[in-house]
Amino acid sequence: MKITNTEDLRAELDKFSLEQERDRKEKEVNKEIAVLTETLSDINDTIGKLSPLADALKEASAVHIPKDVESQLITLAKAQGTLAADTFKSKVEATVKKAKMADKRVSIPLPAAYCLFIVFFFLAAFLGLVIAANIFLFHSMELWKLIGFSVGGMVVMCAAILYAGHQR
């Protein structure tokens, strides 16, 4: 019912006293409390039903390993760890050995190596020509002594260098 007249509206408002308004609000609050109490009861019932299920899930998620299987797994893990460590050690030792060998090497540019090879080749050719000339032309004992001392000194120096390198 719609009231359009202000006089009728005032008459309707006068029907409710302050006590009546308070009682009406109290009834509304009590209804809401009853609904919330029922909801809380439903939640507690649901929690009561789910608690055993949660305990069962906790128990089901736990893994139980027999002692003999556990000891076998530990032994296997130790063996695998030892094998991995030995493999790693052998690889590291090989790499360290390569690094030490690379540390002893002397690197020279390629054009310098070609020049040294050419110089060595022509020195060997010159030595061969001097020996051939001494055999066929000069027959000089002094020249044989010079060649012998030069080649002998070179052999002694090479042997000393190789021996010193081998001792390290």
Short mmCIF file of C-alpha atoms in Angstrom, two decimals:
data_model
loop_
_atom_site.label_atom_id
_atom_site.label_comp_id
_atom_site.label_asym_id
_atom_site.label_seq_id
_atom_site.Cartn_x
_atom_site.Cartn_y
_atom_site.Cartn_z
CA MET A 1 0.00 0.00 0.00
CA LYS A 2 1.40 3.30 -1.09
CA ILE A 3 0.78 6.33 1.03
CA THR A 4 0.92 9.63 -0.82
CA ASN A 5 -0.62 11.89 1.73
CA THR A 6 1.74 13.22 4.39
CA GLU A 7 -1.00 13.22 6.97
CA ASP A 8 -1.54 9.50 6.45
CA LEU A 9 2.18 8.93 6.62
CA ARG A 10 2.40 10.74 9.94
CA ALA A 11 -0.50 8.70 11.24
CA GLU A 12 1.31 5.46 10.27
CA LEU A 13 4.52 6.65 11.95
CA ASP A 14 2.68 7.46 15.12
CA LYS A 15 1.46 3.86 15.29
CA PHE A 16 5.04 2.67 16.09
CA SER A 17 6.51 3.71 19.37
CA LEU A 18 10.21 3.59 20.24
CA GLU A 19 9.73 0.36 22.17
CA GLN A 20 7.97 -1.25 19.23
CA GLU A 21 10.77 -0.20 16.87
CA ARG A 22 13.37 -1.62 19.23
CA ASP A 23 11.44 -4.89 19.53
CA ARG A 24 11.17 -5.14 15.75
CA LYS A 25 14.96 -4.64 15.35
CA GLU A 26 15.63 -7.12 18.13
CA LYS A 27 13.53 -9.75 16.33
CA GLU A 28 15.50 -9.14 13.12
CA VAL A 29 18.83 -9.48 14.96
CA ASN A 30 17.61 -12.68 16.68
CA LYS A 31 16.62 -14.14 13.30
CA GLU A 32 20.09 -13.35 11.92
CA ILE A 33 21.72 -14.88 15.01
CA ALA A 34 19.67 -18.04 14.51
CA VAL A 35 20.74 -18.27 10.86
CA LEU A 36 24.42 -17.74 11.78
CA THR A 37 24.16 -20.31 14.60
CA GLU A 38 22.71 -22.86 12.18
CA THR A 39 25.49 -22.09 9.65
CA LEU A 40 28.13 -22.51 12.39
CA SER A 41 26.58 -25.85 13.36
CA ASP A 42 26.72 -26.99 9.71
CA ILE A 43 30.39 -25.94 9.47
CA ASN A 44 31.24 -27.82 12.69
CA ASP A 45 29.47 -30.94 11.39
CA THR A 46 31.40 -30.74 8.12
CA ILE A 47 34.69 -30.31 10.00
CA GLY A 48 33.81 -33.33 12.15
CA LYS A 49 33.19 -35.39 9.02
CA LEU A 50 36.39 -34.21 7.27
CA SER A 51 38.78 -34.64 10.25
CA PRO A 52 39.07 -38.45 9.91
CA LEU A 53 39.50 -38.03 6.18
CA ALA A 54 42.36 -35.55 6.72
CA ASP A 55 44.07 -37.95 9.12
CA ALA A 56 43.67 -40.76 6.60
CA LEU A 57 45.19 -38.58 3.87
CA LYS A 58 48.15 -37.74 6.10
CA GLU A 59 48.69 -41.41 6.80
CA ALA A 60 48.32 -42.33 3.13
CA SER A 61 50.85 -39.72 2.00
CA ALA A 62 53.55 -41.08 4.32
CA VAL A 63 55.93 -43.51 2.59
CA HIS A 64 56.96 -46.50 4.65
CA ILE A 65 60.17 -48.20 3.49
CA PRO A 66 61.30 -51.46 5.07
CA LYS A 67 64.67 -51.33 6.82
CA ASP A 68 66.35 -53.83 4.48
CA VAL A 69 65.25 -51.89 1.39
CA GLU A 70 66.40 -48.67 3.03
CA SER A 71 69.86 -50.11 3.72
CA GLN A 72 70.07 -51.39 0.14
CA LEU A 73 69.13 -47.94 -1.18
CA ILE A 74 71.79 -46.32 1.00
CA THR A 75 74.41 -48.81 -0.22
CA LEU A 76 73.41 -48.17 -3.83
CA ALA A 77 73.55 -44.40 -3.31
CA LYS A 78 77.03 -44.68 -1.78
CA ALA A 79 78.24 -46.82 -4.69
CA GLN A 80 76.80 -44.39 -7.24
CA GLY A 81 78.34 -41.45 -5.39
CA THR A 82 81.74 -43.14 -5.28
CA LEU A 83 81.54 -43.98 -8.98
CA ALA A 84 80.59 -40.40 -9.84
CA ALA A 85 83.41 -39.02 -7.68
CA ASP A 86 85.96 -41.38 -9.27
CA THR A 87 84.80 -40.44 -12.76
CA PHE A 88 84.93 -36.76 -11.91
CA LYS A 89 88.38 -37.17 -10.36
CA SER A 90 89.75 -38.96 -13.43
CA LYS A 91 88.37 -36.27 -15.74
CA VAL A 92 89.77 -33.50 -13.56
CA GLU A 93 93.17 -35.18 -13.30
CA ALA A 94 93.31 -35.59 -17.11
CA THR A 95 92.40 -31.93 -17.58
CA VAL A 96 95.01 -30.79 -15.05
CA LYS A 97 97.63 -32.95 -16.78
CA LYS A 98 96.74 -31.39 -20.14
CA ALA A 99 96.96 -27.93 -18.60
CA LYS A 100 100.41 -28.69 -17.18
CA MET A 101 101.59 -29.98 -20.55
CA ALA A 102 100.19 -26.92 -22.29
CA ASP A 103 102.03 -24.76 -19.77
CA LYS A 104 105.39 -26.19 -20.95
CA ARG A 105 104.75 -25.45 -24.60
CA VAL A 106 106.10 -22.41 -26.36
CA SER A 107 103.86 -20.84 -28.94
CA ILE A 108 105.42 -19.02 -31.87
CA PRO A 109 103.67 -17.41 -34.82
CA LEU A 110 103.34 -19.45 -38.00
CA PRO A 111 105.57 -17.20 -40.17
CA ALA A 112 108.35 -17.45 -37.56
CA ALA A 113 108.01 -21.25 -37.54
CA TYR A 114 108.34 -21.31 -41.34
CA CYS A 115 111.45 -19.11 -41.14
CA LEU A 116 113.03 -21.37 -38.48
CA PHE A 117 112.25 -24.46 -40.58
CA ILE A 118 113.88 -22.87 -43.65
CA VAL A 119 116.95 -21.83 -41.62
CA PHE A 120 117.26 -25.35 -40.16
CA PHE A 121 116.89 -26.92 -43.63
CA PHE A 122 119.60 -24.71 -45.16
CA LEU A 123 121.94 -25.22 -42.19
CA ALA A 124 121.56 -28.99 -42.62
CA ALA A 125 122.18 -28.60 -46.36
CA PHE A 126 125.27 -26.45 -45.68
CA LEU A 127 126.60 -29.05 -43.24
CA GLY A 128 126.02 -31.76 -45.85
CA LEU A 129 127.85 -29.70 -48.51
CA VAL A 130 130.80 -29.01 -46.19
CA ILE A 131 131.08 -32.74 -45.40
CA ALA A 132 130.82 -33.63 -49.10
CA ALA A 133 133.47 -31.02 -49.99
CA ASN A 134 135.77 -32.34 -47.28
CA ILE A 135 135.34 -35.92 -48.48
CA PHE A 136 135.80 -35.24 -52.17
CA LEU A 137 137.90 -32.06 -52.31
CA PHE A 138 139.80 -30.91 -49.25
CA HIS A 139 140.55 -34.01 -47.19
CA SER A 140 141.23 -31.73 -44.20
CA MET A 141 141.44 -33.19 -40.70
CA GLU A 142 140.88 -29.77 -39.13
CA LEU A 143 137.57 -29.43 -40.98
CA TRP A 144 136.56 -32.87 -39.69
CA LYS A 145 137.37 -31.75 -36.15
CA LEU A 146 135.30 -28.54 -36.53
CA ILE A 147 132.34 -30.49 -37.89
CA GLY A 148 132.75 -33.15 -35.17
CA PHE A 149 132.90 -30.55 -32.38
CA SER A 150 129.84 -28.68 -33.77
CA VAL A 151 127.71 -31.81 -34.18
CA GLY A 152 128.95 -33.27 -30.88
CA GLY A 153 128.15 -30.03 -29.02
CA MET A 154 124.69 -29.96 -30.57
CA VAL A 155 124.03 -33.58 -29.53
CA VAL A 156 125.29 -32.94 -25.97
CA MET A 157 123.15 -29.78 -25.63
CA CYS A 158 120.02 -31.54 -26.97
CA ALA A 159 120.59 -34.45 -24.60
CA ALA A 160 121.01 -32.07 -21.64
CA ILE A 161 117.80 -30.22 -22.52
CA LEU A 162 115.84 -33.47 -22.90
CA TYR A 163 117.25 -34.82 -19.63
CA ALA A 164 116.39 -31.64 -17.73
CA GLY A 165 112.85 -31.73 -19.17
CA HIS A 166 112.46 -35.38 -18.20
CA GLN A 167 113.57 -34.75 -14.58
CA ARG A 168 110.71 -32.30 -13.88
#
